[in-house]
């Protein structure tokens, strides 16, 4: 099967071949063969006269649509699929192909309307449920998409593509254990599927199975050396595990395959020296001229050029590129200040009194390292993870994934909900080694959920990182984050609004839980790592270990933007760096509420 049909799910039916002895089936069979060989121009040339000769045969319009999709003419293909469906309203292949093409054109709402009719009329159609899952996923309705994929698997339990899709959806939902089961099922059916190998790598890493994660990515690259996604995932795994030289080789290889790949250019700009980036600057500017209106690609290239200007000490040029990069990201991921404020209030309204510690005490204590992103949470967790009795788990999405829907729906958090939470948390959490006393979860924005976490884990410790908000803002402004959770970082006024909400809710938790949250200053931690690590150990009920004061020696993988920084000796180069960018940060600084940020140097 050609790559087009294997990757998109566009459907070439073999059922019509039974009538191939009829005269009009000769061009049909020829065109079908040409499509399978990815000879799209030839197929279209074959189909067009057949459409004129046999105007009532819907198959030729369907084949014309498939050929147009292969040629990148998806909008023209839609008209062909519509024609085929008008000629035969029960033509399932044309309906599927039209739905898939609408999804590819980023029109999932229209695809979903068509697919809802299909699954109603033919509930046993596995392909329609599969496409329904894709459309729902594109609309951000991940849970509904996962349910649709499950229906497709129930109807056809030997389709690797559907296990792979459900695995991706479950990864997004934080159901890492179930996602791995799906990817493993897909590989059992199709052991050499490159996309599945790429997809399984990240959840393996999240389960701290770093060697297996890297092996999956390596195998994908061996099977398909020109597969950009496979090489991107392998390069990322090298960054995560502290092998920048290998990562550089992979990103450079990607640029030989795709010279204007914006993500590879951005990653190279982060990893390369100032001298190496001089040549990359030309490539980034050239790519920027051809990227058009693809905002995320434009953002990646502008972030790359900003990094290169930063290395050169050109603050003005860096500021211009950062403005452009963040503006593009804000267009794609706008911030909803009203919704965010309402969420803060809804959380605080639940805790008129200290949380009742109704959860059962666990033998292994969770340590939540939290605060604003880029405030030093990775450094603090690395110190803790250096202790032989502590397992560092990195950023776990479990708490947010389970609690935010409950908060937004106003659902009570009583004994039944707590029991469900603990059960799901245990299934979603990576396996813990024998003999440890504690594990860390350094999802920074768990600061909003302290009351809930204290309820379910009375023995938990909360390490709160504090850092000058202007230095945090500068670091965020320079950062290109994955996902929607940090969309406020792309607008300076939105960032100030969110920082104020953070200061408000942290002050609330301190009043509610006096003496139960450790405030750790980033500035103090970088000034005296040994003293900070001793404070951490004491608060967490651990005997201090000397290696905690040398976090740069860690061999643990890091899956965040701090992956490269944490392996450098602890330094204070970024302390007070905001002053060099005060003009650029002016809208943010003006937006900070003095009542919530007392003592800031003005």
Short mmCIF file of N, CA and C in Angstrom, two decimals, residues 211-325:
data_model
loop_
_atom_site.label_atom_id
_atom_site.label_comp_id
_atom_site.label_asym_id
_atom_site.label_seq_id
_atom_site.Cartn_x
_atom_site.Cartn_y
_atom_site.Cartn_z
N UNK A 211 16.03 3.67 28.80
CA UNK A 211 16.74 2.85 27.82
C UNK A 211 15.77 2.28 26.78
N UNK A 212 14.63 1.79 27.25
CA UNK A 212 13.63 1.24 26.33
C UNK A 212 13.09 2.34 25.41
N UNK A 213 12.91 3.54 25.95
CA UNK A 213 12.42 4.66 25.15
C UNK A 213 13.40 4.98 24.03
N UNK A 214 14.67 5.02 24.36
CA UNK A 214 15.67 5.34 23.35
C UNK A 214 15.83 4.20 22.34
N UNK A 215 15.73 2.97 22.81
CA UNK A 215 15.82 1.83 21.90
C UNK A 215 14.68 1.86 20.88
N UNK A 216 13.48 2.21 21.31
CA UNK A 216 12.34 2.28 20.38
C UNK A 216 12.60 3.34 19.31
N UNK A 217 13.12 4.50 19.72
CA UNK A 217 13.40 5.56 18.75
C UNK A 217 14.52 5.15 17.80
N UNK A 218 15.56 4.49 18.33
CA UNK A 218 16.65 4.03 17.46
C UNK A 218 16.14 3.02 16.43
N UNK A 219 15.30 2.12 16.89
CA UNK A 219 14.76 1.11 15.97
C UNK A 219 13.93 1.76 14.88
N UNK A 220 13.15 2.77 15.23
CA UNK A 220 12.36 3.49 14.24
C UNK A 220 13.26 4.13 13.19
N UNK A 221 14.38 4.71 13.62
CA UNK A 221 15.30 5.35 12.68
C UNK A 221 15.97 4.30 11.79
N UNK A 222 16.32 3.16 12.36
CA UNK A 222 16.93 2.09 11.54
C UNK A 222 15.96 1.62 10.46
N UNK A 223 14.68 1.50 10.81
CA UNK A 223 13.68 1.04 9.85
C UNK A 223 13.38 2.09 8.79
N UNK A 224 13.43 3.35 9.17
CA UNK A 224 13.07 4.43 8.24
C UNK A 224 14.01 5.61 8.46
N UNK A 225 15.21 5.56 7.90
CA UNK A 225 16.21 6.62 8.15
C UNK A 225 15.76 8.01 7.74
N UNK A 226 14.80 8.11 6.83
CA UNK A 226 14.34 9.42 6.38
C UNK A 226 13.09 9.88 7.11
N UNK A 227 12.66 9.15 8.13
CA UNK A 227 11.45 9.50 8.87
C UNK A 227 11.79 10.62 9.86
N UNK A 228 11.28 11.82 9.59
CA UNK A 228 11.63 12.98 10.39
C UNK A 228 11.17 12.82 11.84
N UNK A 229 9.96 12.33 12.03
CA UNK A 229 9.44 12.16 13.39
C UNK A 229 10.28 11.21 14.22
N UNK A 230 10.78 10.15 13.59
CA UNK A 230 11.62 9.19 14.31
C UNK A 230 12.93 9.83 14.72
N UNK A 231 13.53 10.58 13.83
CA UNK A 231 14.80 11.23 14.17
C UNK A 231 14.59 12.34 15.21
N UNK A 232 13.47 13.06 15.14
CA UNK A 232 13.20 14.09 16.13
C UNK A 232 13.06 13.46 17.51
N UNK A 233 12.35 12.34 17.58
CA UNK A 233 12.16 11.70 18.89
C UNK A 233 13.49 11.15 19.42
N UNK A 234 14.32 10.58 18.54
CA UNK A 234 15.62 10.06 18.98
C UNK A 234 16.50 11.21 19.47
N UNK A 235 16.51 12.31 18.74
CA UNK A 235 17.31 13.47 19.17
C UNK A 235 16.84 13.96 20.53
N UNK A 236 15.52 14.05 20.72
CA UNK A 236 14.99 14.51 22.01
C UNK A 236 15.40 13.57 23.14
N UNK A 237 15.42 12.26 22.85
CA UNK A 237 15.80 11.31 23.90
C UNK A 237 17.26 11.49 24.30
N UNK A 238 18.11 11.88 23.34
CA UNK A 238 19.51 12.14 23.68
C UNK A 238 19.63 13.38 24.56
N UNK A 239 18.84 14.41 24.28
CA UNK A 239 18.85 15.60 25.13
C UNK A 239 18.40 15.23 26.54
N UNK A 240 17.34 14.46 26.63
CA UNK A 240 16.78 14.08 27.93
C UNK A 240 17.77 13.29 28.79
N UNK A 241 18.57 12.46 28.13
CA UNK A 241 19.49 11.59 28.88
C UNK A 241 20.90 12.17 28.96
N UNK A 242 21.08 13.42 28.56
CA UNK A 242 22.36 14.09 28.76
C UNK A 242 23.43 13.73 27.76
N UNK A 243 23.05 13.53 26.49
CA UNK A 243 24.02 13.24 25.43
C UNK A 243 23.86 14.27 24.32
N UNK A 244 24.27 15.51 24.55
CA UNK A 244 24.05 16.57 23.56
C UNK A 244 24.77 16.34 22.24
N UNK A 245 25.92 15.66 22.27
CA UNK A 245 26.66 15.42 21.02
C UNK A 245 25.85 14.54 20.08
N UNK A 246 25.25 13.48 20.64
CA UNK A 246 24.42 12.59 19.82
C UNK A 246 23.18 13.33 19.33
N UNK A 247 22.60 14.19 20.18
CA UNK A 247 21.43 14.97 19.77
C UNK A 247 21.79 15.89 18.61
N UNK A 248 22.94 16.55 18.70
CA UNK A 248 23.37 17.43 17.62
C UNK A 248 23.49 16.68 16.30
N UNK A 249 24.07 15.49 16.35
CA UNK A 249 24.21 14.69 15.13
C UNK A 249 22.84 14.42 14.50
N UNK A 250 21.86 14.07 15.35
CA UNK A 250 20.52 13.77 14.82
C UNK A 250 19.86 15.00 14.23
N UNK A 251 19.92 16.12 14.94
CA UNK A 251 19.28 17.33 14.41
C UNK A 251 19.94 17.78 13.11
N UNK A 252 21.25 17.64 13.03
CA UNK A 252 21.93 18.00 11.78
C UNK A 252 21.53 17.06 10.65
N UNK A 253 21.35 15.78 10.97
CA UNK A 253 20.91 14.84 9.96
C UNK A 253 19.51 15.20 9.47
N UNK A 254 18.66 15.65 10.37
CA UNK A 254 17.31 16.06 9.98
C UNK A 254 17.38 17.21 8.98
N UNK A 255 18.30 18.15 9.20
CA UNK A 255 18.41 19.28 8.27
C UNK A 255 18.97 18.87 6.92
N UNK A 256 19.71 17.78 6.85
CA UNK A 256 20.14 17.29 5.53
C UNK A 256 18.95 16.70 4.79
N UNK A 257 18.00 16.14 5.53
CA UNK A 257 16.80 15.56 4.92
C UNK A 257 15.76 16.63 4.63
N UNK A 258 15.67 17.63 5.50
CA UNK A 258 14.64 18.67 5.39
C UNK A 258 15.27 19.99 5.84
N UNK A 259 15.95 20.69 4.93
CA UNK A 259 16.78 21.85 5.31
C UNK A 259 16.04 22.96 6.02
N UNK A 260 14.72 23.04 5.89
CA UNK A 260 13.97 24.13 6.53
C UNK A 260 13.12 23.64 7.69
N UNK A 261 13.50 22.52 8.28
CA UNK A 261 12.74 22.00 9.42
C UNK A 261 12.89 22.95 10.60
N UNK A 262 11.81 23.62 10.97
CA UNK A 262 11.89 24.69 11.97
C UNK A 262 12.23 24.15 13.35
N UNK A 263 11.70 22.99 13.71
CA UNK A 263 11.97 22.46 15.05
C UNK A 263 13.43 22.07 15.19
N UNK A 264 13.99 21.45 14.16
CA UNK A 264 15.41 21.07 14.22
C UNK A 264 16.29 22.31 14.30
N UNK A 265 15.95 23.35 13.55
CA UNK A 265 16.72 24.60 13.60
C UNK A 265 16.66 25.19 15.01
N UNK A 266 15.48 25.18 15.60
CA UNK A 266 15.33 25.74 16.96
C UNK A 266 16.16 24.94 17.97
N UNK A 267 16.11 23.62 17.88
CA UNK A 267 16.87 22.80 18.83
C UNK A 267 18.37 22.96 18.64
N UNK A 268 18.81 23.06 17.39
CA UNK A 268 20.24 23.27 17.14
C UNK A 268 20.70 24.61 17.72
N UNK A 269 19.87 25.63 17.57
CA UNK A 269 20.24 26.94 18.11
C UNK A 269 20.44 26.87 19.62
N UNK A 270 19.70 26.00 20.27
CA UNK A 270 19.82 25.84 21.72
C UNK A 270 21.08 25.09 22.11
N UNK A 271 21.48 24.11 21.28
CA UNK A 271 22.58 23.21 21.64
C UNK A 271 23.94 23.66 21.12
N UNK A 272 23.96 24.42 20.05
CA UNK A 272 25.23 24.75 19.41
C UNK A 272 25.92 25.95 20.06
N UNK A 273 27.22 26.04 19.76
CA UNK A 273 28.00 27.18 20.22
C UNK A 273 27.69 28.42 19.38
N UNK A 274 28.16 29.56 19.85
CA UNK A 274 27.95 30.81 19.13
C UNK A 274 28.54 30.72 17.73
N UNK A 275 29.70 30.12 17.59
CA UNK A 275 30.36 30.02 16.28
C UNK A 275 29.56 29.11 15.34
N UNK A 276 29.09 28.00 15.87
CA UNK A 276 28.31 27.08 15.04
C UNK A 276 26.98 27.70 14.61
N UNK A 277 26.43 28.54 15.47
CA UNK A 277 25.13 29.14 15.16
C UNK A 277 25.22 30.26 14.13
N UNK A 278 26.42 30.74 13.83
CA UNK A 278 26.55 31.79 12.82
C UNK A 278 26.02 31.32 11.47
N UNK A 279 26.38 30.09 11.10
CA UNK A 279 25.88 29.53 9.84
C UNK A 279 24.40 29.19 9.95
N UNK A 280 23.97 28.72 11.11
CA UNK A 280 22.57 28.36 11.30
C UNK A 280 21.66 29.58 11.15
N UNK A 281 22.16 30.75 11.52
CA UNK A 281 21.37 31.97 11.42
C UNK A 281 20.89 32.19 9.99
N UNK A 282 21.76 31.94 9.03
CA UNK A 282 21.37 32.12 7.62
C UNK A 282 20.27 31.14 7.24
N UNK A 283 20.40 29.89 7.69
CA UNK A 283 19.38 28.88 7.39
C UNK A 283 18.04 29.25 8.02
N UNK A 284 18.09 29.76 9.24
CA UNK A 284 16.85 30.13 9.93
C UNK A 284 16.15 31.29 9.22
N UNK A 285 16.92 32.28 8.81
CA UNK A 285 16.31 33.43 8.11
C UNK A 285 15.75 33.01 6.76
N UNK A 286 16.46 32.11 6.08
CA UNK A 286 15.95 31.63 4.79
C UNK A 286 14.65 30.85 4.97
N UNK A 287 14.61 30.01 6.00
CA UNK A 287 13.40 29.23 6.27
C UNK A 287 12.24 30.14 6.63
N UNK A 288 12.54 31.23 7.35
CA UNK A 288 11.50 32.16 7.78
C UNK A 288 10.82 32.82 6.58
N UNK A 289 11.57 33.02 5.51
CA UNK A 289 11.00 33.65 4.30
C UNK A 289 10.02 32.73 3.59
N UNK A 290 10.15 31.42 3.81
CA UNK A 290 9.32 30.47 3.08
C UNK A 290 8.24 29.81 3.92
N UNK A 291 8.19 30.14 5.21
CA UNK A 291 7.30 29.41 6.10
C UNK A 291 5.85 29.88 6.00
N UNK A 292 5.63 31.05 5.42
CA UNK A 292 4.27 31.53 5.22
C UNK A 292 3.60 31.86 6.54
N UNK A 293 2.33 31.46 6.66
CA UNK A 293 1.53 31.81 7.85
C UNK A 293 1.46 30.67 8.86
N UNK A 294 2.33 29.71 8.76
CA UNK A 294 2.32 28.60 9.72
C UNK A 294 2.93 29.13 11.03
N UNK A 295 2.06 29.55 11.94
CA UNK A 295 2.49 30.31 13.11
C UNK A 295 3.47 29.54 13.99
N UNK A 296 3.23 28.25 14.21
CA UNK A 296 4.11 27.52 15.11
C UNK A 296 5.50 27.35 14.51
N UNK A 297 5.57 27.15 13.18
CA UNK A 297 6.88 27.07 12.53
C UNK A 297 7.58 28.43 12.58
N UNK A 298 6.83 29.49 12.34
CA UNK A 298 7.42 30.83 12.43
C UNK A 298 7.95 31.07 13.84
N UNK A 299 7.19 30.65 14.83
CA UNK A 299 7.62 30.84 16.22
C UNK A 299 8.92 30.11 16.48
N UNK A 300 9.03 28.85 16.03
CA UNK A 300 10.26 28.08 16.25
C UNK A 300 11.46 28.78 15.65
N UNK A 301 11.30 29.30 14.44
CA UNK A 301 12.43 29.97 13.77
C UNK A 301 12.78 31.27 14.47
N UNK A 302 11.78 32.01 14.92
CA UNK A 302 12.06 33.26 15.64
C UNK A 302 12.70 32.98 17.00
N UNK A 303 12.28 31.93 17.68
CA UNK A 303 12.94 31.55 18.93
C UNK A 303 14.40 31.18 18.66
N UNK A 304 14.64 30.49 17.55
CA UNK A 304 16.02 30.13 17.20
C UNK A 304 16.86 31.38 16.97
N UNK A 305 16.33 32.32 16.20
CA UNK A 305 17.07 33.54 15.91
C UNK A 305 17.27 34.39 17.16
N UNK A 306 16.30 34.36 18.07
CA UNK A 306 16.45 35.07 19.34
C UNK A 306 17.58 34.46 20.16
N UNK A 307 17.66 33.14 20.17
CA UNK A 307 18.74 32.47 20.91
C UNK A 307 20.11 32.84 20.33
N UNK A 308 20.19 32.89 19.01
CA UNK A 308 21.45 33.23 18.36
C UNK A 308 21.84 34.67 18.70
N UNK A 309 20.86 35.58 18.70
CA UNK A 309 21.13 36.97 19.07
C UNK A 309 21.53 37.07 20.54
N UNK A 310 20.92 36.26 21.39
CA UNK A 310 21.28 36.24 22.81
C UNK A 310 22.74 35.83 22.99
N UNK A 311 23.16 34.79 22.25
CA UNK A 311 24.56 34.36 22.34
C UNK A 311 25.52 35.47 21.92
N UNK A 312 25.08 36.25 20.94
CA UNK A 312 25.93 37.33 20.43
C UNK A 312 25.87 38.58 21.30
N UNK A 313 25.04 38.55 22.33
CA UNK A 313 24.91 39.71 23.20
C UNK A 313 24.13 40.86 22.59
N UNK A 314 23.34 40.58 21.56
CA UNK A 314 22.58 41.61 20.86
C UNK A 314 21.17 41.66 21.45
N UNK A 315 21.00 42.39 22.53
CA UNK A 315 19.74 42.40 23.28
C UNK A 315 18.59 42.95 22.45
N UNK A 316 18.84 43.97 21.66
CA UNK A 316 17.78 44.56 20.85
C UNK A 316 17.23 43.61 19.81
N UNK A 317 18.14 42.93 19.10
CA UNK A 317 17.70 41.97 18.09
C UNK A 317 16.99 40.79 18.75
N UNK A 318 17.52 40.33 19.87
CA UNK A 318 16.86 39.24 20.59
C UNK A 318 15.43 39.64 20.95
N UNK A 319 15.24 40.85 21.44
CA UNK A 319 13.91 41.30 21.85
C UNK A 319 12.94 41.30 20.67
N UNK A 320 13.41 41.73 19.49
CA UNK A 320 12.52 41.76 18.32
C UNK A 320 12.09 40.35 17.93
N UNK A 321 13.04 39.43 17.90
CA UNK A 321 12.69 38.05 17.54
C UNK A 321 11.79 37.41 18.59
N UNK A 322 12.03 37.69 19.86
CA UNK A 322 11.18 37.13 20.91
C UNK A 322 9.76 37.68 20.81
N UNK A 323 9.62 38.96 20.50
CA UNK A 323 8.29 39.54 20.32
C UNK A 323 7.55 38.81 19.20
N UNK A 324 8.24 38.59 18.08
CA UNK A 324 7.60 37.91 16.94
C UNK A 324 7.25 36.47 17.29
N UNK A 325 8.16 35.76 17.95
CA UNK A 325 7.93 34.36 18.29
C UNK A 325 6.74 34.22 19.22
#
